[in-house]
Coordinates of C-alpha atoms in Angstrom, one line a residue:
M1 CA 119.9 149.3 17.3
Q2 CA 116.6 148.7 19.0
D3 CA 115.7 144.7 17.9
E4 CA 112.7 143.3 17.5
P5 CA 111.3 142.0 21.2
R6 CA 111.2 138.0 21.1
Y7 CA 107.7 138.4 23.3
Q8 CA 105.3 141.5 23.5
I9 CA 102.9 141.8 25.6
T10 CA 99.8 144.9 26.3
Y11 CA 97.3 144.3 29.1
T12 CA 95.9 146.7 31.7
L13 CA 97.2 147.3 34.9
T14 CA 94.3 145.9 37.3
K15 CA 93.8 146.1 41.4
W16 CA 94.7 142.9 40.9
D17 CA 97.8 143.0 39.3
Y18 CA 99.4 144.9 41.3
A19 CA 97.9 143.4 44.4
A20 CA 100.1 139.9 43.4
M21 CA 102.7 141.9 42.5
A22 CA 103.0 143.2 46.4
R23 CA 102.6 140.1 47.9
A24 CA 105.1 138.3 45.5
L25 CA 107.6 141.0 46.4
T26 CA 107.3 141.3 50.6
R27 CA 106.8 137.4 50.8
R28 CA 109.4 135.5 53.0
P29 CA 110.3 132.2 52.8
W30 CA 108.9 130.0 56.3
H31 CA 112.0 130.0 58.2
R32 CA 112.5 133.4 58.0
S33 CA 109.1 134.0 59.0
I34 CA 109.6 132.0 62.1
V35 CA 113.0 133.0 63.0
T36 CA 111.2 136.9 63.0
M37 CA 108.2 135.2 64.8
I38 CA 111.0 134.3 67.4
L39 CA 112.3 137.4 67.9
W40 CA 109.7 139.3 68.6
L41 CA 108.7 136.4 71.0
L42 CA 112.5 137.1 72.6
S43 CA 111.2 140.7 72.5
V44 CA 108.2 140.4 74.3
W45 CA 109.7 137.9 76.9
C46 CA 112.4 140.9 77.8
L47 CA 109.3 143.0 78.1
L48 CA 107.8 141.2 80.5
V49 CA 111.3 140.5 82.3
L50 CA 111.8 144.4 82.9
F51 CA 108.8 145.0 83.9
T52 CA 108.5 142.3 86.1
D53 CA 111.5 141.0 87.0
L54 CA 111.0 137.3 87.2
Y55 CA 113.1 135.8 84.8
N56 CA 111.6 132.2 85.2
P57 CA 109.3 131.4 82.1
V58 CA 107.2 129.3 84.7
T59 CA 106.6 132.0 87.8
V60 CA 105.9 134.3 84.7
I61 CA 103.1 132.1 83.0
N62 CA 101.8 131.5 86.8
A63 CA 101.2 135.4 87.2
V64 CA 99.8 136.2 83.9
A65 CA 97.3 133.0 84.5
E66 CA 96.7 134.4 88.1
S67 CA 96.2 138.1 86.3
S68 CA 92.9 139.2 86.3
S69 CA 93.4 140.5 82.6
W70 CA 95.4 137.3 81.2
L71 CA 94.0 136.7 78.0
W72 CA 96.1 139.8 77.0
L73 CA 99.1 137.9 76.1
P74 CA 97.6 135.4 74.6
A75 CA 96.1 138.1 72.0
C76 CA 99.7 139.8 71.9
L77 CA 101.4 136.5 70.6
L78 CA 98.6 136.0 68.3
V79 CA 99.2 139.3 66.8
V80 CA 103.1 138.7 67.0
A81 CA 102.4 135.7 64.5
F82 CA 100.4 136.9 62.8
F83 CA 102.2 139.7 61.7
S84 CA 105.4 137.7 61.8
L85 CA 103.9 135.0 59.1
A86 CA 101.4 136.8 57.2
T87 CA 102.9 140.0 56.1
H88 CA 102.8 139.2 52.3
W89 CA 98.5 139.0 52.5
L90 CA 99.0 142.2 54.4
S91 CA 100.9 143.8 51.8
W92 CA 98.7 142.2 49.6
G93 CA 95.3 144.1 51.3
A94 CA 97.1 147.2 51.9
S95 CA 98.3 147.1 47.8
F96 CA 94.1 147.6 47.4
L97 CA 94.4 151.0 49.5
Y98 CA 97.7 152.0 47.9
Y99 CA 96.4 151.4 44.1
R100 CA 94.4 154.7 42.9
Q101 CA 97.6 156.5 43.7
I102 CA 99.7 155.1 41.5
A103 CA 100.6 156.8 38.6
S104 CA 100.2 153.8 36.2
A105 CA 96.4 152.8 37.5
D106 CA 94.0 150.8 35.1
A107 CA 96.9 152.3 32.6
I108 CA 97.7 150.2 29.4
I109 CA 101.0 148.2 29.8
T110 CA 103.5 147.2 26.8
V111 CA 105.9 145.1 28.3
G112 CA 108.5 143.8 25.2
L113 CA 111.3 141.1 26.0
N114 CA 114.6 141.2 24.1
D115 CA 118.0 139.7 23.9
D116 CA 119.8 143.3 26.0
A117 CA 117.3 144.9 27.7
I118 CA 113.0 144.6 28.4
R119 CA 111.6 148.0 27.1
V120 CA 108.2 148.9 29.4
S121 CA 106.0 151.3 27.5
S122 CA 102.6 153.0 28.6
D123 CA 100.4 156.4 28.9
V124 CA 102.8 157.4 31.9
A125 CA 107.0 156.7 30.8
D126 CA 108.5 155.1 29.0
S127 CA 111.2 152.9 30.0
T128 CA 114.5 150.4 28.7
V129 CA 115.9 148.3 31.4
P130 CA 118.9 145.9 31.1
W131 CA 118.2 142.4 32.2
A132 CA 120.8 142.8 34.5
T133 CA 118.7 144.8 36.8
V134 CA 116.5 142.2 36.7
K135 CA 118.1 139.7 39.9
R136 CA 115.3 137.3 39.6
I137 CA 112.2 135.6 38.0
I138 CA 109.0 135.2 40.0
R139 CA 106.4 132.9 38.3
E140 CA 102.6 132.4 40.2
K141 CA 99.9 130.8 38.6
D142 CA 98.6 133.4 37.1
Y143 CA 101.4 136.3 36.8
L144 CA 105.8 136.4 35.5
M145 CA 107.5 139.4 37.9
L146 CA 110.8 140.5 37.1
P147 CA 111.9 142.1 40.1
I148 CA 113.8 145.6 39.8
S149 CA 113.6 146.5 43.4
K150 CA 112.2 145.6 46.9
R151 CA 108.9 147.4 46.1
E152 CA 108.9 147.5 41.8
A153 CA 108.2 144.5 39.4
F154 CA 107.8 144.2 36.0
I155 CA 104.3 142.6 35.8
L156 CA 103.2 139.6 32.8
P157 CA 99.5 138.4 33.2
R158 CA 99.1 134.9 32.2
R159 CA 95.8 136.5 30.0
S160 CA 98.2 138.9 28.2
F161 CA 99.6 136.3 26.5
E162 CA 98.5 134.4 23.6
N163 CA 98.2 130.6 25.0
Q164 CA 99.9 128.8 27.8
K165 CA 102.7 127.8 25.7
H166 CA 103.7 131.4 24.8
F167 CA 103.9 132.1 28.7
E168 CA 106.0 129.4 29.4
D169 CA 108.4 130.6 27.0
A170 CA 108.5 133.9 27.9
F171 CA 109.1 132.0 31.3
H172 CA 112.2 130.3 29.7
Y173 CA 113.3 132.8 28.2
A174 CA 112.8 135.4 30.9
N175 CA 115.3 133.0 33.2
E176 CA 118.1 132.3 30.8
K177 CA 118.9 135.9 30.5
I178 CA 118.5 136.6 34.7
S179 CA 120.6 133.2 34.5
A180 CA 123.4 134.4 31.6
G181 CA 123.7 137.4 34.2
P182 CA 125.9 140.7 33.1
V183 CA 128.2 139.0 30.7
G184 CA 124.9 137.8 28.5
A185 CA 123.7 141.4 28.9
G186 CA 126.4 142.5 27.2

């Protein structure tokens, strides 16, 4: 028996929706980005030691400063910092290039939230996913996202809700379902 959805929205998936999902799914906490950057810098340091046999950082810095092509090191360090701290923005930009290749590009999507599952239907496919599949909820200014993997999420744009209160209520409802865990889904 299929229950009537407690919340149901219909919207057309846009490239901006897809980009917001890509950015949200790849965003990492700052501390994790900093650790990644430190690991990259240690890797660069190890390569410098390997190729120069200089272990003293002051000696390496002096050697690089005296070199005629000393700009490559700061440029490499900036690239490392950028790739470590801004991966979610890179994913955001790349998603615009990839958008036309996904089957659901510009599809009209209907998402229904009820007590036992999330039901999604579109011109492309219909699916029913139990709440236990969703591990968290991502709330942004204009979106609610229910990730089901590292690369996929159900997107619930604010514009598709009747009003702000409906958006807030859907967030709280989804949050309760996710917090309840597998026991609440069965």
